[in-house]
mmCIF file of C-alpha atoms in Angstrom:
data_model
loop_
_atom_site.group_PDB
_atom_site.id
_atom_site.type_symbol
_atom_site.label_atom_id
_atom_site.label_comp_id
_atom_site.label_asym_id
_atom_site.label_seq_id
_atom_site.Cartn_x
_atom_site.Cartn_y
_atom_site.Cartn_z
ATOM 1 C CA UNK T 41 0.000 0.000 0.000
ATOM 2 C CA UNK T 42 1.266 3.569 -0.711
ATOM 3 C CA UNK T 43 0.043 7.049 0.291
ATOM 4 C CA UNK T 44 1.246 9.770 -2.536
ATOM 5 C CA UNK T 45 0.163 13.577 -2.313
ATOM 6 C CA UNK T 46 -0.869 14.642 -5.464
ATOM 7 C CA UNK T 47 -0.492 18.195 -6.542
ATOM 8 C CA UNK T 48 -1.131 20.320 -10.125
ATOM 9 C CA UNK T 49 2.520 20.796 -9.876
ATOM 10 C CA UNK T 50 3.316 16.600 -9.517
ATOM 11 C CA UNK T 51 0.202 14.944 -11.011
ATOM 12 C CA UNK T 52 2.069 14.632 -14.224
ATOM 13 C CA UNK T 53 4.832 12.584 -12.158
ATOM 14 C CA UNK T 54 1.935 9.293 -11.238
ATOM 15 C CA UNK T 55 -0.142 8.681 -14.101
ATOM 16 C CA UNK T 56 -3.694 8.048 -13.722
ATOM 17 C CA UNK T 57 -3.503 8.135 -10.372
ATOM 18 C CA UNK T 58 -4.765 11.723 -10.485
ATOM 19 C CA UNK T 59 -7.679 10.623 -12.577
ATOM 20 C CA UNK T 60 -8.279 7.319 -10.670
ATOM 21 C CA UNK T 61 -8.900 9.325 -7.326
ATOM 22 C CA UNK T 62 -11.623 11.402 -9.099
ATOM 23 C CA UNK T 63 -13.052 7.951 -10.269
ATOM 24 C CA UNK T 64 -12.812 6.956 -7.134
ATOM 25 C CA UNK T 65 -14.800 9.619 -5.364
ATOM 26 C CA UNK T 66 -17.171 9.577 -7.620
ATOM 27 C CA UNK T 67 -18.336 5.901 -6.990
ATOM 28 C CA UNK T 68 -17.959 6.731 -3.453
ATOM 29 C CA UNK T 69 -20.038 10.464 -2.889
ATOM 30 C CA UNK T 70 -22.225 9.955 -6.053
ATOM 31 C CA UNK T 71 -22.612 5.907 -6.560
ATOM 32 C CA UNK T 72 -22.659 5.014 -2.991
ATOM 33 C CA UNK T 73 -23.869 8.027 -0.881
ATOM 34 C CA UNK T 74 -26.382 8.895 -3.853
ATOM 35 C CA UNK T 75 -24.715 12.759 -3.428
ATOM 36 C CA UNK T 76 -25.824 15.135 -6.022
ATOM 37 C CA UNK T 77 -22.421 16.565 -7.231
ATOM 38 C CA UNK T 78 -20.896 17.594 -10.245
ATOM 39 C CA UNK T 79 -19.209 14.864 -12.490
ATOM 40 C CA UNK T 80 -17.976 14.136 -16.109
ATOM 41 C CA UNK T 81 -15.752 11.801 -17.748
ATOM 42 C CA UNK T 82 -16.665 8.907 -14.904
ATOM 43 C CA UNK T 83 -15.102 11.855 -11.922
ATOM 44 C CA UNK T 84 -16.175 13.788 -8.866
ATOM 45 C CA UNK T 85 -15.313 16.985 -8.411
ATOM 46 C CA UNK T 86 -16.278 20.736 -7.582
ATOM 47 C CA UNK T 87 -15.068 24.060 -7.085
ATOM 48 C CA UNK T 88 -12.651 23.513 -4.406
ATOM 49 C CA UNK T 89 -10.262 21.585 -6.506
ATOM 50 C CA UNK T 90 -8.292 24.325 -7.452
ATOM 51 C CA UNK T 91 -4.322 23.897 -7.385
ATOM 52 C CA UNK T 92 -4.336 25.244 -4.319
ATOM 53 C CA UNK T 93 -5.783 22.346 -2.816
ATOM 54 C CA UNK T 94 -3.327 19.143 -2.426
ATOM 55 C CA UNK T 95 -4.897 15.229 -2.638
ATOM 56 C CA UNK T 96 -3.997 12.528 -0.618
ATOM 57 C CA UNK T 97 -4.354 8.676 -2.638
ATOM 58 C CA UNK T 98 -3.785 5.847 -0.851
ATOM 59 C CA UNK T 99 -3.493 3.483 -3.342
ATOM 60 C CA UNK T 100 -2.100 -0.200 -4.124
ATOM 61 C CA UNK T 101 -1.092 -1.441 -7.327
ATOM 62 C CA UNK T 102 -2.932 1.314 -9.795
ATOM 63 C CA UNK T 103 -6.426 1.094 -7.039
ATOM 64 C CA UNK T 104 -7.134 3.952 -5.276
ATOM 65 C CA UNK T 105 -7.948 2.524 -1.686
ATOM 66 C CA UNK T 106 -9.045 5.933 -0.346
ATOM 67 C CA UNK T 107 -8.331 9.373 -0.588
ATOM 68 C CA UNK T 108 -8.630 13.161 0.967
ATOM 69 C CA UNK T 109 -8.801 16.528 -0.177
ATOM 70 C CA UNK T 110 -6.623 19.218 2.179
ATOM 71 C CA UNK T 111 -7.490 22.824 1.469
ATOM 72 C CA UNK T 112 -5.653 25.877 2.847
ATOM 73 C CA UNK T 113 -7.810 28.299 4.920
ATOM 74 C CA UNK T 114 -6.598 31.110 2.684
ATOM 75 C CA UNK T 115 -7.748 30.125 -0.581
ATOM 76 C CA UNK T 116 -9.646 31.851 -2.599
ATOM 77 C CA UNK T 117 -11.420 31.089 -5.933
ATOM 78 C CA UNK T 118 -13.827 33.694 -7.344
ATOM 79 C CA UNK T 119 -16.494 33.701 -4.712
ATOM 80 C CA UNK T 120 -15.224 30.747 -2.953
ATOM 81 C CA UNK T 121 -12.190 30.017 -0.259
ATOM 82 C CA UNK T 122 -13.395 26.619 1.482
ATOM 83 C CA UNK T 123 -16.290 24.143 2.062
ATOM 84 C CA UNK T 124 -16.704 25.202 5.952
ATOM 85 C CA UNK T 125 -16.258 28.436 5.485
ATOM 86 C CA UNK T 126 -18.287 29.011 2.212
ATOM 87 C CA UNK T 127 -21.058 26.796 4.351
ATOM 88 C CA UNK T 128 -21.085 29.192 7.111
ATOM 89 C CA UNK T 129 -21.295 32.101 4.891
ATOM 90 C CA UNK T 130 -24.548 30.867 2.922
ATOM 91 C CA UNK T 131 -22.447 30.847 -0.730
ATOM 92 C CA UNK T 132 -23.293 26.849 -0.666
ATOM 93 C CA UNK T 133 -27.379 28.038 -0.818
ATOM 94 C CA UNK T 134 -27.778 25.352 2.094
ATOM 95 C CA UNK T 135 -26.613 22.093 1.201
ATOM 96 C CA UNK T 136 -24.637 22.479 4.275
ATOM 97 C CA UNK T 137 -26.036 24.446 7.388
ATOM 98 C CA UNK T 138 -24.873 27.257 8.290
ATOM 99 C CA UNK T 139 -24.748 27.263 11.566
ATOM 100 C CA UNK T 140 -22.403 24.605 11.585
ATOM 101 C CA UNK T 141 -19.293 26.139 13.823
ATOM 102 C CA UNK T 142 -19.532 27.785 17.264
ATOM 103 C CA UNK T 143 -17.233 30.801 16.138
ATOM 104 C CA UNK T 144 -15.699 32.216 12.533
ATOM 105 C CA UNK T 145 -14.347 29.946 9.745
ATOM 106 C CA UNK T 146 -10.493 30.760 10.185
ATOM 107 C CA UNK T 147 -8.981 32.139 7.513
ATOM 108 C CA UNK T 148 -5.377 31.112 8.686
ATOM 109 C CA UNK T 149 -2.350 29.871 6.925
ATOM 110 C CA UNK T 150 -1.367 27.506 9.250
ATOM 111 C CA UNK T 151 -5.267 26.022 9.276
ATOM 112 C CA UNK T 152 -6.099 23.841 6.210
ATOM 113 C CA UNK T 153 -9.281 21.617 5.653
ATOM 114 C CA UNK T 154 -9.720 18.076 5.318
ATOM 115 C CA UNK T 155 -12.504 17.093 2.997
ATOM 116 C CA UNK T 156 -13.385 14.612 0.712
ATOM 117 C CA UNK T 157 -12.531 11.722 2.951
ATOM 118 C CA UNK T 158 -13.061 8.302 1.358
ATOM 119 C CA UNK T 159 -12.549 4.816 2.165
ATOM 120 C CA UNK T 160 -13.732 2.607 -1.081
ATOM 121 C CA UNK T 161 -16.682 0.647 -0.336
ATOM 122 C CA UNK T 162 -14.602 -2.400 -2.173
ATOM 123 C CA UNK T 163 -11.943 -2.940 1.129
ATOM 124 C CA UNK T 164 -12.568 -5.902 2.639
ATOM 125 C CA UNK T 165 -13.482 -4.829 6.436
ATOM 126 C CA UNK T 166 -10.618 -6.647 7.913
ATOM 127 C CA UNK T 167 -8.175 -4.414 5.908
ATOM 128 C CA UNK T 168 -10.399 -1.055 6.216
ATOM 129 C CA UNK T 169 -8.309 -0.224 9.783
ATOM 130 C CA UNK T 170 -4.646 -0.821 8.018
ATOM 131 C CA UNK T 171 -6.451 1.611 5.884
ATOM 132 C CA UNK T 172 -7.486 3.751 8.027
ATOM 133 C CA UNK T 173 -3.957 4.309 9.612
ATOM 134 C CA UNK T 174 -2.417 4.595 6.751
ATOM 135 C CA UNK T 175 -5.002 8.271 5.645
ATOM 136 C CA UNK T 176 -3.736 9.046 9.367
ATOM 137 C CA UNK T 177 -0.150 9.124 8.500
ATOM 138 C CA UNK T 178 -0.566 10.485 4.838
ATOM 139 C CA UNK T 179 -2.747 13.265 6.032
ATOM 140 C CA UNK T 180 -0.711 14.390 9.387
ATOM 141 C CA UNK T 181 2.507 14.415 7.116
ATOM 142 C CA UNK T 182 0.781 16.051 4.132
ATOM 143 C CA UNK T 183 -0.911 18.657 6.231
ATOM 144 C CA UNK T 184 2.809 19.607 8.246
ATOM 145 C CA UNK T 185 4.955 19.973 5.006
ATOM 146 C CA UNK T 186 2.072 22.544 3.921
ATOM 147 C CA UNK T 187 3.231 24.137 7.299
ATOM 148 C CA UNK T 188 -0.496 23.468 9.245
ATOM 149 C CA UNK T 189 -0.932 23.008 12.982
ATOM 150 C CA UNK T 190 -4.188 22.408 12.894
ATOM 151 C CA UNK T 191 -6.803 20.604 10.302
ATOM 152 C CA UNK T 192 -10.801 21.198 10.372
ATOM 153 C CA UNK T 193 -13.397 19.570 9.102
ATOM 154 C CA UNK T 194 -16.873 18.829 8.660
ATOM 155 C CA UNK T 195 -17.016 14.547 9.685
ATOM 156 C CA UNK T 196 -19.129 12.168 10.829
ATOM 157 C CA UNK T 197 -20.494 12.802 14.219
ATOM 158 C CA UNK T 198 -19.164 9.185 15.738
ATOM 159 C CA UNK T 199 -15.332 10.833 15.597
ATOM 160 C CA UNK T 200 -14.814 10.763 18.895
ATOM 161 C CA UNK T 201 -15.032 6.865 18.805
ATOM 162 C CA UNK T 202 -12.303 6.105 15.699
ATOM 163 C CA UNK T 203 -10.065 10.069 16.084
ATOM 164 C CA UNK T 204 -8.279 8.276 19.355
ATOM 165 C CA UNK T 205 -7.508 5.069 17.834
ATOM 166 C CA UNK T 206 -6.070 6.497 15.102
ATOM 167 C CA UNK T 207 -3.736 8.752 17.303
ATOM 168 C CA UNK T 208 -5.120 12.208 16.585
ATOM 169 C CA UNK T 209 -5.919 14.968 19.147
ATOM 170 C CA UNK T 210 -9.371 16.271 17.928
ATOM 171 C CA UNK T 211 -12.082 18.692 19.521
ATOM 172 C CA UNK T 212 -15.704 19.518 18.474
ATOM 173 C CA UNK T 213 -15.735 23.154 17.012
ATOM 174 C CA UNK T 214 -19.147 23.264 15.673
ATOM 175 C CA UNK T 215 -23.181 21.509 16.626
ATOM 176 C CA UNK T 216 -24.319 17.467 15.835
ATOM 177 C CA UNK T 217 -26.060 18.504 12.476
ATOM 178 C CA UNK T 218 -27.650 15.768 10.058
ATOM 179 C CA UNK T 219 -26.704 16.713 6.737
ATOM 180 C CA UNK T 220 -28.046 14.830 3.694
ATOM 181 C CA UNK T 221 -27.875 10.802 4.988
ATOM 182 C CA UNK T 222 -26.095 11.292 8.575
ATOM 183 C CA UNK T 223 -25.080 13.641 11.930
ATOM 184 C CA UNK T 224 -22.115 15.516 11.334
ATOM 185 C CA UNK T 225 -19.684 18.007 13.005
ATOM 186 C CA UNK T 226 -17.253 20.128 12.451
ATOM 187 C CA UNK T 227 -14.101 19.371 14.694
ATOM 188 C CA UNK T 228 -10.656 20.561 14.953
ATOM 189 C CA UNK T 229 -7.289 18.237 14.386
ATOM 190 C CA UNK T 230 -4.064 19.391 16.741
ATOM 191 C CA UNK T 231 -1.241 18.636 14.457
ATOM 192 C CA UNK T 232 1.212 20.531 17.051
ATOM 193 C CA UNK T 233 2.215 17.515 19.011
ATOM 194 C CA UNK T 234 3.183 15.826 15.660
ATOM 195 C CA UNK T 235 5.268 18.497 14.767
ATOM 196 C CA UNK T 236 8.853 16.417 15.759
#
């Protein structure tokens, strides 16, 4: 199993493995979840995939496994800078609640979002935990060579049960909110005491 991070800078370094992870989220946000989201050519994607976002692919032998999206607080698109903060805002017309954090979407360079988070529906469930570790890893180191302390984002509301098995330091930072087929919530990932 490897992890790479994908940038527009590198994707012309691994293939299809760009491609694959858009495949990839597509059979798991609009196959699987039944999400209405925008697609074409067999991929998922929206507005937030901008080069300044970076993509995490765990893959193994040309499979894409799982995958994330990290997003820096400070980007900025036309109308748009992130999912959380664009949510809060209203610019998403209410997909996503707005009331969905306790205080201000940061707009911070050292806070990026995590989004997108997939696990293909295809691992067997006795590998899904290797998995599992393995978006850990890729995502903590990803997120600390873009220089964050800190990750947000909008997850399933059962974190608090899987977050400390998987070794990250996490706090709620926004309401339980059911949002299209589950409860979510916005928390907060401490990446400082992974810093060394």
């Amino acid at each position: 199993m490897q992890m790479t991070t994908l940038s527009f800078a590198n994707l012309h370094n691994h293939g299809e493995l760009f491609a694959n992870l858009f495949r990839a989220r597509k059979q798991s946000f609009i196959i699987q979840k039944n999400w209405d989201l925008p697609e074409v050519d067999d991929m998922e994607f929206d507005q937030y995939d901008t080069p300044q976002s970076r993509w995490i692919a765990i893959h193994d032998m040309g499979t894409v496994l799982a995958g994330i999206r990290l997003t820096p607080t400070t980007a900025r698109c036309g109308i748009y800078s992130y999912m959380i903060r664009d949510a809060q805002e209203g610019i998403l017309g209410g997909s996503i609640p707005q009331d969905l954090l306790y205080g201000p979407a940061p707009v911070d360079p050292h806070v990026w979002e995590c989004s997108r988070v997939f696990v293909s529906h295809a691992i067997p469930q006795a590998y899904r935990r290797k998995v599992h570790f393995k978006m850990v890893e890729a995502m903590t180191s990803s997120a600390r060579e873009q220089g964050a302390t800190r990750l947000i984002a909008l997850t399933g509301a059962n974190w608090p049960r899987w977050y400390g098995r998987c070794g990250l330091t996490a706090e709620a930072i926004g309401p339980v909110l059911w949002i299209d087929d589950g409860e979510f919530q916005c928390v907060s990932i401490d990446l400082s005491d992974k810093m060394h």
